[in-house]
Structure formats: structure tokens, C-alpha cells
Amino acid sequence: RTNTSNKLTMAKSSVPDAQSSSGSDEEDAEQIRITLTPASGIEETDLHWKLTGGVVPITVPADIRRRGLSVVVNHLLGRTAESDNSDDEEETEEKLAPIPFDFLLNGRLLRMGLETVAKRDGLSLEEALEIVYFPAVSAPQGSGSSEEMPDWISCLVGVGGNGGTGGGSGVCTGGYDGSIRWMEKCVEMASVVAHAGPIKCLAVDSTSNTIATGSIDQTLVTHTYNPQTRELGLHAVYSGGHSNSIESVALGASSDKTFLASGDWMGGLCLWEVPRGDAAVETAPTKKAKTATNSTATAVREVQPKASWKAHASSISHLCYTHDSVSSSTSSKLISSSWDHSLKVWDVERQDCILTLNGNRVVSAMDRCSNSDVVATGHPDCTMRLWDMRTQSGGGGEKEGSTGVSEKTFRPSHKSWISALQWSPTDPFILATNSHDGILKLWDIRSSVPLHSTRAHEKGEKGLCLAFDASGSNGGGGGDGDGETNKTHGIYTGGSDCVVKHYRF
């Protein structure tokens, strides 16, 4: 194979016609000089898509777009391309299959002609434009589904296979029938009726397999999953905190304690300490409860709230602990979103609000980025928004803001209420949304339009929840030796069709 550095040197004369528009000769068309740089953080297994020989400027048509640039990179890598008109069939057979690439210019995904983007962003064309490339995220493909359940699926949380110990892909579900189900590869491992009414929220502590659920019936409980016996057992009952529907829960751990935060329909927020081990039995009141098989009685802890207060004027739709709380294992700061159009950051030790950001729409879904306190929200107006929830330490007092990171970051794409949103646990640029329109969408926050849209639920059925695989690895870094992008991410979806579906991308 010709050395890549020689190909870069001869790129102007050897690159196939990747121009997307007219039939005018390439030498007569307007040209732009660019450099192609691989995305940072490349693993050793991903070097097959890295151009070697240094960064050398090449010339391409001014109106070239993403697909044309992908042809250029595949040509320089010695891979086949749809527009490669080689007459040497033997040489073509020896080439590897092409890899679809995505490109960044000025920190944004390229979705228009190169010259158009450069002029829009005020970039000088006198110097070579630096373009960063990486394998594109593939479209989600269905890889399994569960049996139909008795009622709507309202909550999903990804868990590691084999009871959170890794080695597989699983999901914990909450349903309108009041039941919790632990599933692996869409197959039910265990189930238990946890509430008398529909489950509205669910959180899982993967280290202890503790599952917290809140319900319309105003009850809040935790269960534990035993992977050896494949049983779900009632762990604790949390009483004295809420007098209406519990809409959101979040679990956070410190060095020696696990904390539970819960929000209700009227904007009330409660903090609880989750009992751990046998030592908690002596300090917490207990009562007798029968197991799911009604065969034996077990001691169930009754927990009272450590603190409770009015946090919002309306329903608290979602709760999550801040990034620094998770990374430092202090569980000291909590982010809440509400139907009152606001997001807040709380100092849970003092029960003080240290940041408020006000919007102009009900917040129906919210999640925090895996490596920062930038959060994404979904709304009934079919739009997703970004917010910067980072706070200055030691500032004291409440701070107020009026807008998110960018009110116009994303264009409305869904056709109905955004019901669920989650950030990829491994890629800080990738998001997924589910909606009452039944469409699952993948997003990259560096573009205003979705990467892919997949019908996850039949027309007339509502998408209510989604969850990334807990054991998924970063799929944005490359493909396999045959040029196919590795489908190393997985997403579960659930809704009014009463079926859990799994997609890989």
C-alpha cells in the first residue's frame, strides 16, 4: 500500500471527486486548503483510522460537505469508497471497507458546505482550516425486546449484568402496575410488587444493588437484588416525608453512607439516609414484612427524613447529585428540575439553594453530563436545552440566572413532549431522548440537529423512558478491522406499548 505520508503529499492530484454539486471541472472550482487532524484520546486499537505522516495541508472543493470529506479520508487511508472509480478489481478487493467519518470545524459538527461554515463563523480562508475527524456514531439497530408486560413502563435504569458486577448488560424497570423488574438482555431475572400505584421514579445504587422507587400512592421504598438467588427483597420503607405523589429520586454515596433524595408533585424535597448492613437494624425501627414468596418474614427498616423543605412551586421532575459530589463521594450538592420552569442547585447539608436558573417552559426531563455539571433538559415544546449548573465554592447565598448555556443550541426535532433524556455514561458529547411521539433520537451537543432518529414505539404509542447500558464502552473512538464502526453502546427504551426494547449503536 502507498505510504500515507506520500498520499497526503499528493492529495491534491489523487483525491477522488468528492464535490457534492455541479459537474464543472475540479480545477475550475473554488478550492480551500484544510488540514485533517484525528480526534484526541485515540486508543491503540483505534489507530487503523489515524492518518500518519504528520499534518499536511491539502486542497479540497470549497463546497465539500461531510460525506465528501469522508471519501477523502478513506482514500488517504487506502480504503474503498462509493465514488472510487478504480478499474483495478484486484486492487479494490484488497482494500478495506470504508469508515463513515464525522468532522469538527471550529468546535461544531460539519453539517453544511465547508466555505459556508467558514464564512458563518468568521474564519479566515487565507490559512488552512483545521478539521478534526473521527468515526461517526452509527444508527441504533434493534437487538432484542422483552415479553409484553401487564402495564406501561415508566422508569428504566441501566445496571451491570450479573447483579451489577459487570460481565453483561441489564436494566431495572418500574411500571404502572407498581412492580420492579430486574432484567438481563431483556429477560426477566426477578420481579416484585413494590407499590399499590404506578411507579413514577427509580434509582439504583450499583455497588449494593439497592433500588429506590417512588409512586403515585405516596410511598417511597428501597429493595435489594440478590444475584445469587435472583430475588428482590424489601429493604426499607421511608415514611413521614411526603403527602402526595413522589415524582423523582436520586441515590448518592459518601465514604461510609448512602443518601436518598426524593421530590414530590407539590415541590417538596426530602433527604434520607439509606440503612446499610445489619448495624442499621439496631438504630432504626423495624417491622415485619413477608417476602415476595410469602414464605418467610424479614425485618424491614422504617426510616424518617433527615431533612425536608419546600424546594419548588410545582412538581420536581428530576433529581441528580452534582459531579463534584459524585467524584468526591460527599453527596453535598443536589440539582433539581421542576415544572415551575426552574433548575436549582442545593447545599444539602444546609438545605440552602446556591443557584437558580429560570426558564420559560416546564422541565419534563433532565440529566447531568458524566464529567461536569452541565445538564440537559427536555420540555413539552419538543425542544432540548443545555444549562450550566456549575457554582463557585464558598460563595454563599443564592445566585440567580435567567438562561441556560444556550437557549438556541438545539432545534425542535421531536413532534411531541420529551419524556426522557439521558447523557451517555462514557461520551460527554452524546445524548439520547425519548418522546411521546415514540421516536428515539441520538444527539451530539456539537450539532443543533440529531445524529439519528429511530422509531422505537409504534405510532400511537408513547415513549416514556430510556436508559443507556451501564456496561457500555465508548463507541466514539473507532471501528473494527473490517471498517465497520463498533456498536459498543446500548440503549433501552420503554413506554405505553409495555415492552422493553434494546438498541445498539
Short mmCIF file of C-alpha atoms in Angstrom, two decimals:
data_model
loop_
_atom_site.label_atom_id
_atom_site.label_comp_id
_atom_site.label_asym_id
_atom_site.label_seq_id
_atom_site.Cartn_x
_atom_site.Cartn_y
_atom_site.Cartn_z
CA ARG A 1 0.00 0.00 0.00
CA THR A 2 1.24 3.51 -0.75
CA ASN A 3 2.57 5.20 2.39
CA THR A 4 0.03 7.60 3.95
CA SER A 5 2.52 10.46 4.09
CA ASN A 6 3.09 10.17 0.32
CA LYS A 7 -0.67 10.17 -0.18
CA LEU A 8 -1.01 13.36 1.82
CA THR A 9 1.72 15.00 -0.27
CA MET A 10 -0.04 14.01 -3.49
CA ALA A 11 -3.54 14.54 -2.12
CA LYS A 12 -4.44 17.42 -4.43
CA SER A 13 -4.00 15.28 -7.53
CA SER A 14 -5.04 11.89 -6.15
CA VAL A 15 -8.22 12.58 -4.11
CA PRO A 16 -11.31 11.36 -5.99
CA ASP A 17 -14.01 13.81 -6.98
CA ALA A 18 -15.80 14.41 -3.64
CA GLN A 19 -17.51 17.62 -4.69
CA SER A 20 -21.22 17.46 -3.93
CA SER A 21 -22.64 19.80 -6.53
CA SER A 22 -22.16 20.67 -10.21
CA GLY A 23 -20.26 18.93 -12.99
CA SER A 24 -17.65 21.65 -13.53
CA ASP A 25 -14.03 20.52 -13.60
CA GLU A 26 -12.31 20.39 -10.21
CA GLU A 27 -9.54 22.73 -11.32
CA ASP A 28 -12.12 25.37 -12.27
CA ALA A 29 -14.00 25.14 -8.95
CA GLU A 30 -13.11 27.25 -5.93
CA GLN A 31 -10.71 25.48 -3.60
CA ILE A 32 -9.98 25.62 0.14
CA ARG A 33 -6.90 24.39 1.99
CA ILE A 34 -7.51 22.20 5.03
CA THR A 35 -5.62 20.02 7.48
CA LEU A 36 -7.06 16.78 8.82
CA THR A 37 -6.35 16.00 12.48
CA PRO A 38 -7.62 12.87 14.27
CA ALA A 39 -9.67 13.43 17.42
CA SER A 40 -7.74 13.33 20.67
CA GLY A 41 -7.82 10.39 23.06
CA ILE A 42 -7.23 7.69 20.45
CA GLU A 43 -6.76 4.20 21.88
CA GLU A 44 -4.14 1.85 20.47
CA THR A 45 -6.89 -0.33 18.98
CA ASP A 46 -8.23 2.66 17.04
CA LEU A 47 -5.04 3.62 15.20
CA HIS A 48 -6.31 2.00 11.99
CA TRP A 49 -8.24 5.20 11.20
CA LYS A 50 -5.43 7.61 12.08
CA LEU A 51 -3.58 9.26 9.20
CA THR A 52 0.17 9.03 9.63
CA GLY A 53 2.95 11.15 8.18
CA GLY A 54 2.13 14.40 10.01
CA VAL A 55 -0.44 17.12 9.40
CA VAL A 56 -0.08 18.26 5.79
CA PRO A 57 -2.42 20.84 4.19
CA ILE A 58 -4.46 19.53 1.27
CA THR A 59 -6.82 21.27 -1.15
CA VAL A 60 -10.49 20.36 -1.46
CA PRO A 61 -13.52 21.92 -3.20
CA ALA A 62 -14.93 24.89 -1.27
CA ASP A 63 -18.44 23.42 -1.15
CA ILE A 64 -17.38 19.97 0.05
CA ARG A 65 -19.53 18.55 2.84
CA ARG A 66 -19.24 15.79 5.42
CA ARG A 67 -19.76 12.90 3.00
CA GLY A 68 -17.21 14.26 0.57
CA LEU A 69 -14.62 14.71 3.32
CA SER A 70 -15.30 11.14 4.46
CA VAL A 71 -14.45 9.96 0.94
CA VAL A 72 -11.20 11.95 1.12
CA VAL A 73 -10.13 10.43 4.45
CA ASN A 74 -11.00 6.89 3.35
CA HIS A 75 -8.99 7.44 0.16
CA LEU A 76 -5.96 8.60 2.16
CA LEU A 77 -6.35 5.55 4.42
CA GLY A 78 -6.38 3.26 1.37
CA ARG A 79 -9.97 2.18 1.96
CA THR A 80 -12.62 1.78 -0.71
CA ALA A 81 -15.27 4.44 -1.25
CA GLU A 82 -18.50 4.54 -3.22
CA SER A 83 -17.10 7.14 -5.58
CA ASP A 84 -13.78 5.32 -6.09
CA ASN A 85 -13.81 4.57 -9.85
CA SER A 86 -10.76 2.30 -9.88
CA ASP A 87 -10.65 -0.12 -12.84
CA ASP A 88 -8.33 -2.49 -11.00
CA GLU A 89 -10.75 -5.01 -9.45
CA GLU A 90 -7.94 -6.92 -7.73
CA GLU A 91 -6.66 -3.74 -6.07
CA THR A 92 -10.18 -2.80 -4.96
CA GLU A 93 -10.74 -6.20 -3.38
CA GLU A 94 -7.57 -5.81 -1.30
CA LYS A 95 -8.75 -2.53 0.20
CA LEU A 96 -10.61 -2.42 3.49
CA ALA A 97 -14.23 -1.29 3.69
CA PRO A 98 -14.77 2.46 4.18
CA ILE A 99 -15.42 4.02 7.59
CA PRO A 100 -18.05 6.79 7.81
CA PHE A 101 -16.44 9.81 9.47
CA ASP A 102 -17.69 12.95 11.18
CA PHE A 103 -15.84 16.27 11.21
CA LEU A 104 -15.42 19.21 13.57
CA LEU A 105 -14.76 22.74 12.37
CA ASN A 106 -14.48 25.45 15.00
CA GLY A 107 -15.81 23.06 17.63
CA ARG A 108 -19.05 22.25 15.76
CA LEU A 109 -20.03 19.23 13.68
CA LEU A 110 -19.87 19.97 9.96
CA ARG A 111 -23.40 19.90 8.57
CA MET A 112 -23.10 22.38 5.67
CA GLY A 113 -20.62 23.20 2.94
CA LEU A 114 -17.10 23.97 4.17
CA GLU A 115 -16.95 27.53 2.82
CA THR A 116 -20.45 28.33 4.14
CA VAL A 117 -19.46 27.31 7.68
CA ALA A 118 -16.16 29.20 7.50
CA LYS A 119 -17.90 32.43 6.46
CA ARG A 120 -20.64 31.99 9.05
CA ASP A 121 -18.08 31.59 11.83
CA GLY A 122 -15.80 34.35 10.51
CA LEU A 123 -12.85 32.02 9.83
CA SER A 124 -10.02 33.23 7.58
CA LEU A 125 -9.60 31.28 4.35
CA GLU A 126 -6.05 32.57 3.91
CA GLU A 127 -4.83 29.91 6.33
CA ALA A 128 -5.59 26.20 6.12
CA LEU A 129 -8.73 25.29 8.05
CA GLU A 130 -8.05 22.78 10.82
CA ILE A 131 -10.61 19.98 10.68
CA VAL A 132 -10.82 17.27 13.33
CA TYR A 133 -12.15 13.89 12.21
CA PHE A 134 -13.37 10.74 13.99
CA PRO A 135 -15.59 7.73 13.15
CA ALA A 136 -19.25 8.72 13.02
CA VAL A 137 -21.78 7.32 15.50
CA SER A 138 -23.78 4.60 13.79
CA ALA A 139 -27.58 4.49 13.74
CA PRO A 140 -29.26 2.46 16.52
CA GLN A 141 -30.24 -1.06 15.49
CA GLY A 142 -32.73 -3.19 17.39
CA SER A 143 -31.07 -6.07 19.26
CA GLY A 144 -33.87 -7.55 21.36
CA SER A 145 -37.07 -6.92 23.27
CA SER A 146 -38.83 -8.27 26.33
CA GLU A 147 -42.12 -10.03 26.63
CA GLU A 148 -45.13 -7.74 26.93
CA MET A 149 -45.68 -6.54 30.49
CA PRO A 150 -49.03 -6.01 32.24
CA ASP A 151 -48.91 -2.20 32.12
CA TRP A 152 -46.95 0.83 30.89
CA ILE A 153 -43.21 1.01 31.60
CA SER A 154 -42.48 4.31 33.34
CA CYS A 155 -38.84 4.03 34.51
CA LEU A 156 -35.61 2.41 33.33
CA VAL A 157 -32.11 2.37 34.83
CA GLY A 158 -29.18 0.55 33.23
CA VAL A 159 -27.36 -1.91 35.51
CA GLY A 160 -24.36 -4.15 35.05
CA GLY A 161 -25.05 -7.77 34.23
CA ASN A 162 -24.84 -10.44 36.92
CA GLY A 163 -26.32 -8.15 39.54
CA GLY A 164 -24.23 -5.06 38.92
CA THR A 165 -20.89 -6.92 38.97
CA GLY A 166 -20.17 -6.44 35.29
CA GLY A 167 -19.92 -9.00 32.52
CA GLY A 168 -23.25 -8.23 30.91
CA SER A 169 -25.97 -5.74 30.17
CA GLY A 170 -29.04 -5.33 32.31
CA VAL A 171 -31.81 -2.93 33.17
CA CYS A 172 -34.09 -2.32 36.13
CA THR A 173 -37.66 -1.31 35.30
CA GLY A 174 -40.55 0.35 37.11
CA GLY A 175 -44.08 0.04 35.80
CA TYR A 176 -47.58 1.39 36.14
CA ASP A 177 -48.54 -1.95 37.69
CA GLY A 178 -46.41 -1.00 40.71
CA SER A 179 -43.80 -3.69 40.01
CA ILE A 180 -40.00 -3.60 39.88
CA ARG A 181 -38.26 -5.96 37.44
CA TRP A 182 -34.57 -6.79 37.16
CA MET A 183 -33.75 -7.85 33.60
CA GLU A 184 -30.68 -9.05 31.75
CA LYS A 185 -30.66 -8.95 27.95
CA CYS A 186 -34.39 -8.17 28.07
CA VAL A 187 -35.08 -11.36 30.04
CA GLU A 188 -36.69 -11.00 33.47
CA MET A 189 -34.48 -12.28 36.31
CA ALA A 190 -36.67 -11.18 39.23
CA SER A 191 -39.75 -9.10 39.97
CA VAL A 192 -41.69 -7.84 42.97
CA VAL A 193 -44.82 -5.75 43.51
CA ALA A 194 -43.39 -2.72 45.30
CA HIS A 195 -46.34 -0.28 45.30
CA ALA A 196 -50.12 -0.19 45.15
CA GLY A 197 -49.99 2.51 42.45
CA PRO A 198 -47.88 3.33 39.37
CA ILE A 199 -44.15 3.78 39.91
CA LYS A 200 -43.07 7.29 38.83
CA CYS A 201 -39.33 7.25 39.60
CA LEU A 202 -36.49 4.80 40.13
CA ALA A 203 -32.79 4.93 41.06
CA VAL A 204 -30.19 2.19 41.53
CA ASP A 205 -27.02 2.06 43.63
CA SER A 206 -24.93 -0.39 41.59
CA THR A 207 -22.43 -1.10 44.39
CA SER A 208 -25.07 -2.58 46.68
CA ASN A 209 -27.84 -3.38 44.16
CA THR A 210 -30.16 -1.12 46.15
CA ILE A 211 -33.21 0.07 44.21
CA ALA A 212 -35.20 3.13 45.31
CA THR A 213 -38.70 3.72 43.92
CA GLY A 214 -41.39 6.34 44.44
CA SER A 215 -45.03 6.05 43.49
CA ILE A 216 -48.27 7.89 42.92
CA ASP A 217 -49.52 6.08 46.05
CA GLN A 218 -47.22 8.43 48.07
CA THR A 219 -44.89 5.62 49.18
CA LEU A 220 -41.10 5.53 48.95
CA VAL A 221 -39.22 2.25 49.42
CA THR A 222 -35.90 0.55 48.72
CA HIS A 223 -35.38 -3.03 47.60
CA THR A 224 -32.19 -5.06 47.13
CA TYR A 225 -31.41 -7.55 44.38
CA ASN A 226 -29.54 -10.75 45.18
CA PRO A 227 -27.82 -12.02 42.01
CA GLN A 228 -27.15 -15.47 43.52
CA THR A 229 -30.77 -16.24 44.39
CA ARG A 230 -32.21 -13.85 41.77
CA GLU A 231 -34.60 -12.36 44.29
CA LEU A 232 -35.76 -8.82 45.03
CA GLY A 233 -36.34 -8.16 48.72
CA LEU A 234 -37.84 -5.19 50.54
CA HIS A 235 -35.05 -3.28 52.27
CA ALA A 236 -36.57 -0.17 53.89
CA VAL A 237 -39.72 1.96 53.99
CA TYR A 238 -39.35 5.77 54.08
CA SER A 239 -42.24 7.49 55.85
CA GLY A 240 -43.13 10.89 57.22
CA GLY A 241 -41.76 12.94 54.34
CA HIS A 242 -44.32 13.17 51.52
CA SER A 243 -48.10 13.51 51.39
CA ASN A 244 -48.53 13.37 47.61
CA SER A 245 -47.15 11.60 44.52
CA ILE A 246 -43.38 11.05 44.58
CA GLU A 247 -42.01 12.11 41.19
CA SER A 248 -38.20 11.86 41.44
CA VAL A 249 -35.47 10.08 43.40
CA ALA A 250 -31.65 10.12 43.43
CA LEU A 251 -29.13 7.97 45.29
CA GLY A 252 -25.75 9.33 46.36
CA ALA A 253 -22.94 7.79 48.39
CA SER A 254 -20.30 9.20 50.71
CA SER A 255 -17.35 7.28 52.10
CA ASP A 256 -19.47 5.35 54.59
CA LYS A 257 -23.11 6.31 53.95
CA THR A 258 -25.70 6.20 51.18
CA PHE A 259 -28.18 9.06 50.86
CA LEU A 260 -31.54 9.22 49.13
CA ALA A 261 -33.17 12.41 47.83
CA SER A 262 -36.83 12.45 46.82
CA GLY A 263 -39.07 15.09 45.24
CA ASP A 264 -42.86 15.17 45.06
CA TRP A 265 -45.69 16.61 42.95
CA MET A 266 -46.09 19.72 45.13
CA GLY A 267 -42.39 20.65 45.04
CA GLY A 268 -41.41 19.09 48.38
CA LEU A 269 -37.87 17.74 48.75
CA CYS A 270 -36.74 15.19 51.37
CA LEU A 271 -33.32 13.81 52.31
CA TRP A 272 -32.89 10.35 53.81
CA GLU A 273 -30.06 8.14 55.00
CA VAL A 274 -30.30 4.67 53.49
CA PRO A 275 -29.69 1.89 56.05
CA ARG A 276 -26.60 -0.21 55.43
CA GLY A 277 -25.90 -3.72 56.62
CA ASP A 278 -27.03 -5.29 59.88
CA ALA A 279 -25.77 -2.40 62.02
CA ALA A 280 -28.63 -0.22 60.85
CA VAL A 281 -31.18 -2.63 62.29
CA GLU A 282 -30.28 -1.69 65.85
CA THR A 283 -30.62 2.07 65.31
CA ALA A 284 -33.67 2.13 63.05
CA PRO A 285 -37.23 1.00 63.87
CA THR A 286 -38.24 -2.22 62.16
CA LYS A 287 -41.38 -4.07 61.25
CA LYS A 288 -42.11 -7.50 59.91
CA ALA A 289 -42.85 -7.96 56.22
CA LYS A 290 -43.33 -11.04 54.11
CA THR A 291 -41.11 -11.74 51.13
CA ALA A 292 -42.33 -11.96 47.54
CA THR A 293 -42.91 -15.70 48.01
CA ASN A 294 -44.93 -15.11 51.20
CA SER A 295 -42.89 -17.84 52.87
CA THR A 296 -40.70 -16.07 55.41
CA ALA A 297 -40.80 -12.86 57.40
CA THR A 298 -37.93 -10.37 57.32
CA ALA A 299 -37.10 -7.25 59.29
CA VAL A 300 -37.81 -4.12 57.25
CA ARG A 301 -36.31 -0.83 58.36
CA GLU A 302 -38.52 2.25 58.78
CA VAL A 303 -36.68 5.47 58.00
CA GLN A 304 -37.61 9.05 58.84
CA PRO A 305 -36.32 12.02 56.76
CA LYS A 306 -33.16 13.78 57.89
CA ALA A 307 -34.49 17.00 56.34
CA SER A 308 -37.45 18.19 54.29
CA TRP A 309 -38.42 21.54 52.77
CA LYS A 310 -40.36 23.24 50.01
CA ALA A 311 -37.91 23.33 47.10
CA HIS A 312 -40.11 24.31 44.13
CA ALA A 313 -43.52 25.80 43.46
CA SER A 314 -44.56 22.74 41.44
CA SER A 315 -43.60 19.13 40.68
CA ILE A 316 -39.92 18.18 40.97
CA SER A 317 -39.41 16.26 37.74
CA HIS A 318 -35.85 15.08 38.29
CA LEU A 319 -33.01 14.99 40.83
CA CYS A 320 -29.30 14.25 40.47
CA TYR A 321 -26.21 14.82 42.56
CA THR A 322 -23.58 17.22 41.19
CA HIS A 323 -20.41 15.94 39.53
CA ASP A 324 -18.14 17.07 42.35
CA SER A 325 -20.43 15.37 44.87
CA VAL A 326 -20.17 12.08 42.97
CA SER A 327 -16.43 12.31 42.24
CA SER A 328 -15.55 13.27 45.84
CA SER A 329 -18.14 10.93 47.42
CA THR A 330 -19.60 13.67 49.60
CA SER A 331 -23.18 13.89 48.25
CA SER A 332 -23.18 17.53 49.35
CA LYS A 333 -24.83 19.20 46.34
CA LEU A 334 -28.03 18.28 44.56
CA ILE A 335 -29.55 19.52 41.27
CA SER A 336 -33.34 19.67 40.92
CA SER A 337 -35.59 20.45 37.95
CA SER A 338 -39.25 21.37 38.13
CA TRP A 339 -42.48 22.06 36.36
CA ASP A 340 -42.15 25.61 37.73
CA HIS A 341 -39.68 26.23 34.83
CA SER A 342 -36.60 26.37 37.07
CA LEU A 343 -33.47 24.38 37.88
CA LYS A 344 -31.72 24.71 41.24
CA VAL A 345 -28.54 23.60 42.96
CA TRP A 346 -28.85 22.79 46.67
CA ASP A 347 -26.36 22.56 49.50
CA VAL A 348 -27.98 19.55 51.14
CA GLU A 349 -26.13 19.93 54.43
CA ARG A 350 -27.52 23.43 54.97
CA GLN A 351 -30.69 22.95 52.88
CA ASP A 352 -29.76 26.18 51.06
CA CYS A 353 -30.32 26.97 47.38
CA ILE A 354 -26.99 28.19 45.96
CA LEU A 355 -28.03 28.61 42.31
CA THR A 356 -31.32 29.12 40.48
CA LEU A 357 -31.72 29.16 36.69
CA ASN A 358 -35.15 30.16 35.38
CA GLY A 359 -36.54 29.15 32.01
CA ASN A 360 -39.87 29.65 30.30
CA ARG A 361 -41.00 26.02 29.89
CA VAL A 362 -41.95 23.10 32.11
CA VAL A 363 -38.90 20.84 32.61
CA SER A 364 -40.14 17.32 31.85
CA ALA A 365 -36.74 15.54 31.74
CA MET A 366 -33.23 16.30 32.97
CA ASP A 367 -29.82 14.65 33.23
CA ARG A 368 -26.29 15.72 34.13
CA CYS A 369 -23.23 15.23 31.93
CA SER A 370 -20.98 12.40 33.08
CA ASN A 371 -17.93 14.63 33.62
CA SER A 372 -19.32 18.07 34.56
CA ASP A 373 -22.31 19.94 35.96
CA VAL A 374 -23.65 20.89 32.55
CA VAL A 375 -27.16 19.45 32.36
CA ALA A 376 -29.56 18.86 29.50
CA THR A 377 -33.32 19.24 29.82
CA GLY A 378 -36.32 18.15 27.76
CA HIS A 379 -39.58 20.06 27.54
CA PRO A 380 -43.20 19.76 26.32
CA ASP A 381 -42.35 22.17 23.47
CA CYS A 382 -40.35 19.30 21.84
CA THR A 383 -37.04 21.09 22.48
CA MET A 384 -33.89 20.14 24.39
CA ARG A 385 -31.79 22.76 26.19
CA LEU A 386 -28.41 22.93 27.93
CA TRP A 387 -27.73 24.60 31.29
CA ASP A 388 -24.53 25.37 33.16
CA MET A 389 -25.13 24.43 36.80
CA ARG A 390 -21.57 24.91 37.99
CA THR A 391 -21.26 27.01 41.15
CA GLN A 392 -18.38 28.84 42.80
CA SER A 393 -17.36 27.15 46.04
CA GLY A 394 -17.64 29.20 49.18
CA GLY A 395 -19.71 31.91 47.53
CA GLY A 396 -22.61 31.67 49.97
CA GLY A 397 -26.15 32.82 49.37
CA GLU A 398 -28.44 32.16 46.44
CA LYS A 399 -27.48 33.14 42.92
CA GLU A 400 -30.00 33.57 40.15
CA GLY A 401 -29.69 33.27 36.40
CA SER A 402 -32.15 33.72 33.57
CA THR A 403 -30.89 31.44 30.79
CA GLY A 404 -29.13 28.16 30.18
CA VAL A 405 -25.85 27.61 28.39
CA SER A 406 -27.55 28.22 25.06
CA GLU A 407 -31.26 28.69 24.51
CA LYS A 408 -30.77 28.02 20.78
CA THR A 409 -28.37 25.08 20.97
CA PHE A 410 -30.85 22.54 19.61
CA ARG A 411 -33.60 22.88 17.05
CA PRO A 412 -37.00 21.37 17.89
CA SER A 413 -36.93 17.87 16.43
CA HIS A 414 -39.46 15.74 18.30
CA LYS A 415 -43.15 16.05 17.40
CA SER A 416 -44.40 15.74 20.96
CA TRP A 417 -43.49 16.05 24.65
CA ILE A 418 -39.91 14.96 25.52
CA SER A 419 -40.49 12.43 28.30
CA ALA A 420 -36.99 11.08 28.92
CA LEU A 421 -33.41 12.20 28.40
CA GLN A 422 -30.07 10.69 29.33
CA TRP A 423 -26.43 11.53 28.77
CA SER A 424 -24.09 8.76 27.62
CA PRO A 425 -22.18 7.44 30.65
CA THR A 426 -18.96 7.27 28.60
CA ASP A 427 -19.15 10.03 25.98
CA PRO A 428 -19.71 13.61 27.24
CA PHE A 429 -20.94 14.75 23.81
CA ILE A 430 -23.66 12.13 23.24
CA LEU A 431 -27.27 12.36 24.47
CA ALA A 432 -30.40 10.32 23.87
CA THR A 433 -34.02 11.45 24.10
CA ASN A 434 -37.37 9.64 24.06
CA SER A 435 -40.71 11.27 23.46
CA HIS A 436 -44.47 10.81 23.38
CA ASP A 437 -44.05 10.69 19.58
CA GLY A 438 -42.40 7.26 20.02
CA ILE A 439 -39.09 8.34 18.46
CA LEU A 440 -35.67 7.63 19.97
CA LYS A 441 -33.11 10.29 19.00
CA LEU A 442 -29.34 10.40 19.38
CA TRP A 443 -27.68 13.80 19.70
CA ASP A 444 -24.19 15.23 19.69
CA ILE A 445 -24.18 18.53 21.60
CA ARG A 446 -21.82 19.97 18.96
CA SER A 447 -24.69 19.97 16.44
CA SER A 448 -28.14 21.56 16.58
CA VAL A 449 -29.83 18.60 14.86
CA PRO A 450 -29.96 14.93 15.95
CA LEU A 451 -27.46 12.39 14.67
CA HIS A 452 -30.11 9.70 14.21
CA SER A 453 -33.85 9.23 14.71
CA THR A 454 -35.28 5.73 15.22
CA ARG A 455 -38.92 4.76 15.70
CA ALA A 456 -38.75 2.86 18.98
CA HIS A 457 -42.51 2.63 19.54
CA GLU A 458 -45.36 2.10 17.10
CA LYS A 459 -47.41 5.10 16.02
CA GLY A 460 -49.93 5.96 18.68
CA GLU A 461 -47.71 4.57 21.46
CA LYS A 462 -45.79 6.87 23.81
CA GLY A 463 -42.12 6.64 24.67
CA LEU A 464 -41.86 7.22 28.44
CA CYS A 465 -38.32 6.29 29.47
CA LEU A 466 -34.85 5.25 28.31
CA ALA A 467 -31.56 4.09 29.79
CA PHE A 468 -28.04 3.59 28.46
CA ASP A 469 -26.28 0.30 29.12
CA ALA A 470 -24.39 0.60 32.38
CA SER A 471 -21.64 -1.65 30.99
CA GLY A 472 -21.36 0.11 27.63
CA SER A 473 -17.94 1.32 26.46
CA ASN A 474 -17.05 4.39 24.46
CA GLY A 475 -18.14 3.76 20.88
CA GLY A 476 -16.97 7.12 19.53
CA GLY A 477 -13.38 6.08 19.13
CA GLY A 478 -13.23 3.78 16.17
CA GLY A 479 -14.27 0.62 14.40
CA ASP A 480 -13.07 -2.89 13.85
CA GLY A 481 -10.52 -4.09 11.38
CA ASP A 482 -13.11 -4.50 8.62
CA GLY A 483 -14.08 -0.85 8.78
CA GLU A 484 -17.43 -1.32 10.47
CA THR A 485 -17.99 1.05 13.39
CA ASN A 486 -18.15 -0.91 16.64
CA LYS A 487 -21.64 -0.95 18.11
CA THR A 488 -20.39 -0.67 21.69
CA HIS A 489 -23.21 1.44 23.11
CA GLY A 490 -26.65 0.18 24.03
CA ILE A 491 -29.94 1.89 24.89
CA TYR A 492 -33.11 0.51 26.45
CA THR A 493 -36.48 2.16 25.82
CA GLY A 494 -39.91 1.68 27.37
CA GLY A 495 -43.37 3.18 27.10
CA SER A 496 -47.06 2.64 26.67
CA ASP A 497 -46.52 -0.43 24.45
CA CYS A 498 -45.49 -2.31 27.65
CA VAL A 499 -42.31 -3.73 26.06
CA VAL A 500 -38.65 -3.06 26.91
CA LYS A 501 -36.60 -2.72 23.72
CA HIS A 502 -32.83 -2.72 23.33
CA TYR A 503 -30.84 -0.91 20.63
CA ARG A 504 -27.13 -0.98 19.84
CA PHE A 505 -25.13 1.67 18.02
#
